[in-house]
mmCIF file of C-alpha atoms and ligand atoms in Angstrom:
data_model
loop_
_atom_site.group_PDB
_atom_site.id
_atom_site.type_symbol
_atom_site.label_atom_id
_atom_site.label_comp_id
_atom_site.label_asym_id
_atom_site.label_seq_id
_atom_site.Cartn_x
_atom_site.Cartn_y
_atom_site.Cartn_z
ATOM 1 C CA MET A 1 -0.304 0.146 0.050
ATOM 2 C CA ALA A 2 1.523 3.313 -1.129
ATOM 3 C CA GLU A 3 2.594 5.600 1.681
ATOM 4 C CA THR A 4 0.252 7.913 2.275
ATOM 5 C CA SER A 5 -2.714 6.059 2.492
ATOM 6 C CA GLU A 6 -1.457 3.593 4.998
ATOM 7 C CA THR A 7 -0.675 7.094 7.705
ATOM 8 C CA PHE A 8 -3.989 8.097 6.434
ATOM 9 C CA PHE A 9 -6.256 4.818 6.994
ATOM 10 C CA SER A 10 -3.951 3.901 10.384
ATOM 11 C CA ASP A 11 -3.591 7.221 11.616
ATOM 12 C CA SER A 12 -6.307 9.208 11.214
ATOM 13 C CA PRO A 13 -9.375 8.581 13.380
ATOM 14 C CA VAL A 14 -13.078 8.096 11.655
ATOM 15 C CA VAL A 15 -15.049 10.989 11.546
ATOM 16 C CA LEU A 16 -17.773 9.855 9.342
ATOM 17 C CA PRO A 17 -19.734 12.786 7.780
ATOM 18 C CA PRO A 18 -23.222 13.227 9.438
ATOM 19 C CA GLY A 19 -26.298 12.316 7.372
ATOM 20 C CA GLY A 20 -27.886 9.593 5.093
ATOM 21 C CA PRO A 21 -27.522 6.005 4.890
ATOM 22 C CA LEU A 22 -24.412 4.415 6.992
ATOM 23 C CA TYR A 23 -22.386 3.399 3.441
ATOM 24 C CA LEU A 24 -23.199 6.528 1.865
ATOM 25 C CA GLN A 25 -21.607 8.377 4.675
ATOM 26 C CA LEU A 26 -18.700 6.423 4.544
ATOM 27 C CA LYS A 27 -18.416 7.173 0.824
ATOM 28 C CA ARG A 28 -18.263 10.793 1.635
ATOM 29 C CA TRP A 29 -15.825 10.114 3.978
ATOM 30 C CA ILE A 30 -13.468 8.834 1.443
ATOM 31 C CA GLU A 31 -14.282 10.942 -1.513
ATOM 32 C CA ASP A 32 -13.340 13.761 0.670
ATOM 33 C CA ALA A 33 -10.313 11.965 1.797
ATOM 34 C CA ILE A 34 -9.237 12.065 -2.122
ATOM 35 C CA ASN A 35 -10.682 15.545 -2.781
ATOM 36 C CA SER A 36 -9.034 16.290 0.541
ATOM 37 C CA GLY A 37 -5.421 14.841 -0.838
ATOM 38 C CA ALA A 38 -4.988 12.295 2.276
ATOM 39 C CA ILE A 39 -5.221 9.496 -0.460
ATOM 40 C CA ASN A 40 -3.764 9.971 -3.882
ATOM 41 C CA PRO A 41 -4.619 8.545 -7.719
ATOM 42 C CA GLY A 42 -2.814 5.053 -7.422
ATOM 43 C CA ASP A 43 -3.232 4.724 -3.514
ATOM 44 C CA ALA A 44 -4.674 0.687 -2.742
ATOM 45 C CA LEU A 45 -7.090 0.887 0.027
ATOM 46 C CA PRO A 46 -7.087 -1.114 3.318
ATOM 47 C CA SER A 47 -8.780 -4.403 2.557
ATOM 48 C CA GLU A 48 -12.801 -5.336 3.072
ATOM 49 C CA ARG A 49 -12.115 -6.535 6.586
ATOM 50 C CA ASP A 50 -9.370 -4.386 7.672
ATOM 51 C CA LEU A 51 -11.694 -1.227 6.726
ATOM 52 C CA ALA A 52 -14.786 -2.075 8.483
ATOM 53 C CA LEU A 53 -13.105 -2.523 11.466
ATOM 54 C CA LYS A 54 -10.845 0.490 11.612
ATOM 55 C CA VAL A 55 -14.542 2.732 10.957
ATOM 56 C CA ASP A 56 -16.925 0.133 13.004
ATOM 57 C CA VAL A 57 -19.031 -0.614 10.747
ATOM 58 C CA SER A 58 -19.994 -4.376 8.920
ATOM 59 C CA ARG A 59 -18.336 -5.376 5.319
ATOM 60 C CA VAL A 60 -21.844 -5.220 3.433
ATOM 61 C CA THR A 61 -21.642 -1.558 4.295
ATOM 62 C CA VAL A 62 -18.330 -1.542 3.176
ATOM 63 C CA ARG A 63 -18.752 -3.704 -0.029
ATOM 64 C CA LYS A 64 -22.109 -0.904 -0.979
ATOM 65 C CA ALA A 65 -19.628 2.090 -0.541
ATOM 66 C CA VAL A 66 -16.510 0.602 -2.555
ATOM 67 C CA LEU A 67 -19.237 -0.984 -4.899
ATOM 68 C CA GLN A 68 -20.388 2.944 -5.186
ATOM 69 C CA LEU A 69 -17.423 4.784 -5.712
ATOM 70 C CA VAL A 70 -15.967 2.222 -8.560
ATOM 71 C CA GLN A 71 -19.655 2.238 -10.566
ATOM 72 C CA ASP A 72 -19.011 6.278 -10.219
ATOM 73 C CA GLY A 73 -14.818 5.809 -11.360
ATOM 74 C CA VAL A 74 -13.433 7.103 -8.183
ATOM 75 C CA LEU A 75 -11.821 4.182 -7.046
ATOM 76 C CA VAL A 76 -11.091 1.160 -9.256
ATOM 77 C CA GLN A 77 -10.541 -2.745 -8.488
ATOM 78 C CA ARG A 78 -7.931 -5.017 -9.719
ATOM 79 C CA HIS A 79 -8.539 -8.610 -9.503
ATOM 80 C CA GLY A 80 -6.370 -9.926 -7.004
ATOM 81 C CA SER A 81 -4.242 -7.130 -5.774
ATOM 82 C CA GLY A 82 -7.571 -5.329 -4.406
ATOM 83 C CA THR A 83 -9.129 -1.534 -4.023
ATOM 84 C CA PHE A 84 -7.253 1.922 -5.940
ATOM 85 C CA VAL A 85 -7.628 5.535 -6.131
ATOM 86 C CA ALA A 86 -8.967 5.891 -9.439
ATOM 87 C CA PRO A 87 -5.843 7.503 -11.431
ATOM 88 C CA PRO A 88 -7.150 10.787 -12.841
ATOM 89 C CA ALA A 89 -7.911 11.030 -16.509
ATOM 90 C CA GLN A 90 -5.695 11.763 -19.203
ATOM 91 C CA ARG A 91 -7.047 14.810 -21.201
ATOM 92 C CA VAL A 92 -6.656 14.123 -25.235
ATOM 93 C CA GLU A 93 -6.268 17.258 -27.554
ATOM 94 C CA GLN A 94 -8.488 16.558 -30.758
ATOM 95 C CA SER A 95 -7.331 19.750 -33.056
ATOM 96 C CA LEU A 96 -10.946 20.464 -35.005
ATOM 97 C CA SER A 97 -9.469 21.258 -38.254
ATOM 98 C CA GLN A 98 -8.628 18.124 -39.216
ATOM 99 C CA LEU A 99 -11.064 15.427 -40.163
ATOM 100 C CA THR A 100 -9.386 12.630 -39.120
ATOM 101 C CA SER A 101 -11.272 9.316 -36.539
ATOM 102 C CA PHE A 102 -11.409 8.190 -33.263
ATOM 103 C CA THR A 103 -8.623 5.757 -33.708
ATOM 104 C CA GLU A 104 -5.871 7.317 -35.875
ATOM 105 C CA ASP A 105 -6.304 10.234 -33.399
ATOM 106 C CA MET A 106 -5.297 8.391 -30.083
ATOM 107 C CA ALA A 107 -2.614 6.941 -32.374
ATOM 108 C CA ARG A 108 -0.960 9.398 -32.940
ATOM 109 C CA ARG A 109 -0.910 9.898 -29.498
ATOM 110 C CA GLY A 110 0.567 6.324 -29.078
ATOM 111 C CA MET A 111 -2.786 4.956 -26.516
ATOM 112 C CA ALA A 112 -4.078 1.689 -27.872
ATOM 113 C CA VAL A 113 -8.117 2.399 -28.345
ATOM 114 C CA ARG A 114 -10.817 -0.087 -28.495
ATOM 115 C CA ALA A 115 -14.119 -0.118 -28.256
ATOM 116 C CA GLU A 116 -16.556 -1.657 -26.321
ATOM 117 C CA TRP A 117 -19.988 -2.662 -28.342
ATOM 118 C CA LEU A 118 -23.195 -1.286 -27.714
ATOM 119 C CA ASP A 119 -25.278 -1.627 -30.404
ATOM 120 C CA ARG A 120 -25.455 -2.341 -33.865
ATOM 121 C CA GLY A 121 -27.735 -3.772 -36.544
ATOM 122 C CA LEU A 122 -29.820 -2.387 -38.765
ATOM 123 C CA TYR A 123 -32.971 -0.059 -38.301
ATOM 124 C CA PHE A 124 -36.083 2.045 -39.131
ATOM 125 C CA PRO A 125 -34.600 5.735 -39.632
ATOM 126 C CA SER A 126 -35.722 8.164 -36.948
ATOM 127 C CA PRO A 127 -37.648 11.263 -39.357
ATOM 128 C CA GLU A 128 -34.159 13.061 -38.156
ATOM 129 C CA GLU A 129 -31.744 10.818 -40.431
ATOM 130 C CA THR A 130 -34.046 10.258 -42.582
ATOM 131 C CA ILE A 131 -33.474 13.937 -43.323
ATOM 132 C CA ILE A 132 -30.192 13.798 -42.582
ATOM 133 C CA LEU A 133 -28.544 11.194 -44.378
ATOM 134 C CA GLY A 134 -31.397 11.430 -47.418
ATOM 135 C CA LEU A 135 -32.598 8.694 -47.001
ATOM 136 C CA SER A 136 -35.803 7.001 -48.998
ATOM 137 C CA ALA A 137 -38.643 5.200 -47.944
ATOM 138 C CA GLY A 138 -38.850 1.915 -46.746
ATOM 139 C CA ASP A 139 -34.814 2.290 -46.501
ATOM 140 C CA ARG A 140 -33.556 1.386 -43.316
ATOM 141 C CA VAL A 141 -30.335 2.876 -40.609
ATOM 142 C CA ALA A 142 -27.680 0.841 -40.483
ATOM 143 C CA ARG A 143 -26.966 2.000 -36.695
ATOM 144 C CA ILE A 144 -23.739 1.812 -34.404
ATOM 145 C CA SER A 145 -22.777 2.769 -30.791
ATOM 146 C CA ARG A 146 -19.122 1.695 -28.921
ATOM 147 C CA LEU A 147 -17.984 3.026 -25.616
ATOM 148 C CA ARG A 148 -14.445 4.164 -27.138
ATOM 149 C CA LEU A 149 -11.671 3.469 -24.638
ATOM 150 C CA THR A 150 -8.137 3.614 -24.133
ATOM 151 C CA GLY A 151 -6.862 1.270 -21.441
ATOM 152 C CA GLU A 152 -9.836 1.037 -19.129
ATOM 153 C CA THR A 153 -10.790 4.963 -19.405
ATOM 154 C CA PRO A 154 -13.726 5.366 -21.531
ATOM 155 C CA LEU A 155 -13.474 8.566 -22.532
ATOM 156 C CA ALA A 156 -16.792 8.615 -24.896
ATOM 157 C CA ILE A 157 -20.061 6.411 -26.385
ATOM 158 C CA GLU A 158 -20.229 7.372 -30.552
ATOM 159 C CA ARG A 159 -23.706 6.666 -31.940
ATOM 160 C CA ALA A 160 -23.043 6.674 -35.818
ATOM 161 C CA SER A 161 -25.797 6.318 -38.093
ATOM 162 C CA LEU A 162 -25.161 5.442 -41.708
ATOM 163 C CA SER A 163 -27.657 4.585 -44.523
ATOM 164 C CA SER A 164 -27.904 0.985 -44.817
ATOM 165 C CA ASP A 165 -26.191 0.854 -48.643
ATOM 166 C CA ILE A 166 -23.225 2.076 -47.290
ATOM 167 C CA LEU A 167 -23.334 -0.260 -44.298
ATOM 168 C CA ALA A 168 -25.463 -3.186 -45.069
ATOM 169 C CA GLU A 169 -23.697 -4.992 -42.584
ATOM 170 C CA PRO A 170 -23.176 -3.298 -38.927
ATOM 171 C CA ALA A 171 -21.188 -6.350 -37.636
ATOM 172 C CA LEU A 172 -18.640 -5.836 -40.289
ATOM 173 C CA VAL A 173 -17.075 -2.576 -39.178
ATOM 174 C CA GLY A 174 -14.217 -3.922 -37.093
ATOM 175 C CA ASP A 175 -12.341 -1.709 -34.881
ATOM 176 C CA SER A 176 -12.656 1.616 -37.237
ATOM 177 C CA LEU A 177 -15.624 3.004 -38.831
ATOM 178 C CA TYR A 178 -13.486 4.957 -41.005
ATOM 179 C CA LYS A 179 -10.834 2.681 -42.170
ATOM 180 C CA TYR A 180 -14.332 0.447 -42.686
ATOM 181 C CA LEU A 181 -15.142 3.172 -45.293
ATOM 182 C CA ASP A 182 -11.906 3.957 -46.791
ATOM 183 C CA ARG A 183 -12.062 0.385 -47.767
ATOM 184 C CA SER A 184 -14.999 0.711 -49.829
ATOM 185 C CA GLY A 185 -14.047 4.529 -50.511
ATOM 186 C CA ASN A 186 -16.153 5.999 -48.947
ATOM 187 C CA ARG A 187 -14.953 8.165 -46.061
ATOM 188 C CA PRO A 188 -15.683 11.755 -45.872
ATOM 189 C CA VAL A 189 -13.669 14.227 -46.846
ATOM 190 C CA ARG A 190 -15.653 16.969 -44.791
ATOM 191 C CA ALA A 191 -18.069 17.295 -41.539
ATOM 192 C CA ILE A 192 -19.548 19.562 -39.961
ATOM 193 C CA GLN A 193 -19.416 19.206 -36.188
ATOM 194 C CA ARG A 194 -21.417 21.083 -33.304
ATOM 195 C CA ILE A 195 -20.170 20.846 -29.902
ATOM 196 C CA ARG A 196 -22.042 21.924 -26.358
ATOM 197 C CA ALA A 197 -21.955 21.053 -23.486
ATOM 198 C CA ALA A 198 -23.832 18.586 -21.172
ATOM 199 C CA ASN A 199 -24.335 17.607 -18.159
ATOM 200 C CA LEU A 200 -24.409 13.131 -18.336
ATOM 201 C CA GLY A 201 -27.183 11.903 -17.274
ATOM 202 C CA GLU A 202 -27.346 8.307 -15.383
ATOM 203 C CA ASP A 203 -27.110 5.693 -17.972
ATOM 204 C CA ASP A 204 -23.862 7.730 -19.937
ATOM 205 C CA ALA A 205 -22.825 8.869 -16.919
ATOM 206 C CA ARG A 206 -22.108 4.743 -15.123
ATOM 207 C CA LEU A 207 -21.037 3.829 -18.943
ATOM 208 C CA LEU A 208 -18.542 6.478 -18.331
ATOM 209 C CA GLN A 209 -17.391 5.911 -15.098
ATOM 210 C CA VAL A 210 -17.948 8.894 -13.870
ATOM 211 C CA PRO A 211 -20.698 10.209 -10.973
ATOM 212 C CA ALA A 212 -24.305 11.209 -13.135
ATOM 213 C CA GLY A 213 -24.547 15.009 -13.897
ATOM 214 C CA SER A 214 -21.018 15.124 -14.381
ATOM 215 C CA ALA A 215 -19.695 17.970 -17.021
ATOM 216 C CA GLY A 216 -19.505 16.220 -20.491
ATOM 217 C CA LEU A 217 -19.282 17.560 -24.055
ATOM 218 C CA ASN A 218 -22.447 16.481 -26.748
ATOM 219 C CA ILE A 219 -20.761 16.591 -29.738
ATOM 220 C CA GLU A 220 -22.622 15.904 -33.528
ATOM 221 C CA ARG A 221 -20.741 15.517 -36.292
ATOM 222 C CA THR A 222 -22.546 14.714 -40.228
ATOM 223 C CA SER A 223 -19.740 13.928 -43.400
ATOM 224 C CA TYR A 224 -20.065 14.513 -46.347
ATOM 225 C CA LEU A 225 -18.178 12.348 -49.112
ATOM 226 C CA ALA A 226 -16.935 14.672 -51.871
ATOM 227 C CA SER A 227 -19.896 14.173 -53.930
ATOM 228 C CA GLY A 228 -21.417 16.394 -51.460
ATOM 229 C CA ARG A 229 -23.699 13.425 -49.998
ATOM 230 C CA VAL A 230 -23.827 12.672 -46.166
ATOM 231 C CA ILE A 231 -22.193 9.501 -45.305
ATOM 232 C CA GLU A 232 -22.538 9.985 -40.975
ATOM 233 C CA PHE A 233 -24.208 10.890 -38.562
ATOM 234 C CA THR A 234 -23.042 10.714 -35.619
ATOM 235 C CA ARG A 235 -23.637 11.506 -32.013
ATOM 236 C CA SER A 236 -20.943 11.806 -29.812
ATOM 237 C CA ILE A 237 -20.791 12.375 -26.487
ATOM 238 C CA TYR A 238 -16.783 12.763 -24.187
ATOM 239 C CA ARG A 239 -16.334 13.020 -20.584
ATOM 240 C CA GLY A 240 -15.197 16.770 -20.260
ATOM 241 C CA ASP A 241 -12.410 15.723 -17.986
ATOM 242 C CA THR A 242 -10.734 13.458 -20.680
ATOM 243 C CA TYR A 243 -11.047 15.380 -23.774
ATOM 244 C CA ASP A 244 -9.780 19.110 -24.948
ATOM 245 C CA PHE A 245 -11.613 20.418 -28.331
ATOM 246 C CA VAL A 246 -8.576 22.941 -30.289
ATOM 247 C CA ALA A 247 -9.289 25.010 -32.341
ATOM 248 C CA GLU A 248 -6.046 26.977 -34.547
ATOM 249 C CA LEU A 249 -7.616 30.648 -35.545
ATOM 250 C CA ARG A 250 -5.610 32.564 -37.728
ATOM 251 C CA LEU A 251 -6.459 36.231 -38.960
ATOM 252 C CA GLY A 252 -8.809 36.153 -41.626
ATOM 253 C CA ASP A 253 -9.834 39.089 -44.652
ATOM 254 C CA ALA A 254 -7.816 42.097 -42.479
ATOM 255 C CA PRO A 255 -5.416 44.069 -44.078
ATOM 256 C CA ALA A 256 -1.461 42.528 -43.605
ATOM 257 C CA ASN A 257 1.110 44.542 -43.153
ATOM 258 C CA GLY A 258 0.048 46.853 -39.748
ATOM 259 C CA ALA A 259 -2.011 48.494 -42.419
ATOM 260 C CA ALA A 260 -4.933 49.194 -39.411
ATOM 261 C CA LYS A 261 -3.662 51.742 -37.017
HETATM 262 C C1 16G B 301 -14.505 10.504 -34.345
HETATM 263 C C2 16G B 301 -15.606 11.270 -35.248
HETATM 264 C C3 16G B 301 -16.861 10.071 -34.957
HETATM 265 C C4 16G B 301 -16.595 9.488 -36.051
HETATM 266 C C5 16G B 301 -15.334 8.305 -35.081
HETATM 267 C C6 16G B 301 -14.633 7.358 -36.446
HETATM 268 C C7 16G B 301 -15.833 13.016 -33.035
HETATM 269 C C8 16G B 301 -16.882 14.261 -32.229
HETATM 270 N N1 16G B 301 -16.170 12.043 -33.615
HETATM 271 O O1 16G B 301 -14.887 9.736 -33.186
HETATM 272 O O2 16G B 301 -18.471 11.177 -35.812
HETATM 273 O O3 16G B 301 -16.890 8.428 -37.040
HETATM 274 O O4 16G B 301 -14.119 9.293 -35.469
HETATM 275 O O5 16G B 301 -13.572 6.407 -35.610
HETATM 276 O O6 16G B 301 -14.657 13.365 -33.653
HETATM 277 P P1 16G B 301 -13.577 5.373 -36.051
HETATM 278 O O7 16G B 301 -12.337 5.211 -37.786
HETATM 279 O O8 16G B 301 -11.453 5.286 -34.961
HETATM 280 O O9 16G B 301 -14.209 4.161 -35.828
#
C-alpha cells in the first residue's frame, strides 16, 4: 500500500460525515479523503475486513460504499490485487481543423484504443436520420453505438448512423469505422461538427465511469463524401475531464503588415 494511504487509514481518527445511510457516509468520507489529497490516485485501500474494523461498520456497508465509488469511477478494482484510488483521467486534444477518426487521433498520441459495442444493426430510421442522411421511404439505417476507451479509461460514447447502402452489414465494422469506409471508397472528406456542453445523465455517466451530472460534451458530426452526399451522422458524448478540442485560428481578411493603425 502506498505510504500516504497507509498513514491515513491507520493514523486518522474516523469521523464519518453525518447524514444518510451509513454506507453513504463512508462513501463521502473516502471521497473527502481523496479530494483533500489525504489519499492519492494509485493509493490502495485497506481490505474490506480491515476497513470495516477501522470504521466500525459491517463488511456489507464497506462493500456497498466501495461498489458505488467503483461505479462512479472514483475507485478501481483489480482482480487479485485490491481496490485503488482511480488515476486522474489523461486529457486528450483533438484538432478541430482535421477530419480524423478516433482511432487516428489516439494513434498519433501513441495511445491504444478499443471499443466496446453497445449496439449495431439495421433499423427503421428516425425522421431526423431520414432527413440528415437523405434516405428514401423504405430505406434502412445502419446504427453502430460504441463506448470508446483507452486502456481501462472510457473517453466517449459514439452513436453513428449511416445509410444501409453504405453500411449493409454493421457487424463487419472492425475497430475503426473510418477504416471500414476507407476500404469501401466511402471515407468522408468534410464534416460539420457541433459541440455543446452537457451534464451527463445517469446511463451515460455509468458507461463513462463518472458521477451522474458530471460535465460532458455533446458532439454531433455530419460527414460528407466529395460528391456532397452525407455519409455519417454521429452523436457523441465525451467526458468533459478527458477531452480538449483545439481550434487553430488565423487572421482573416484584415489588412496585412499592420496597415490598420
Ligand atoms: C470520431 C468522430 C466520429 C467518427 C469516429 C470514427 C468526433 C467527435 N467524432 O470519433 O464521428 O465516427 O471518429 O472513428 O470526433 P473510428 O474510425 O476510430 O471508428
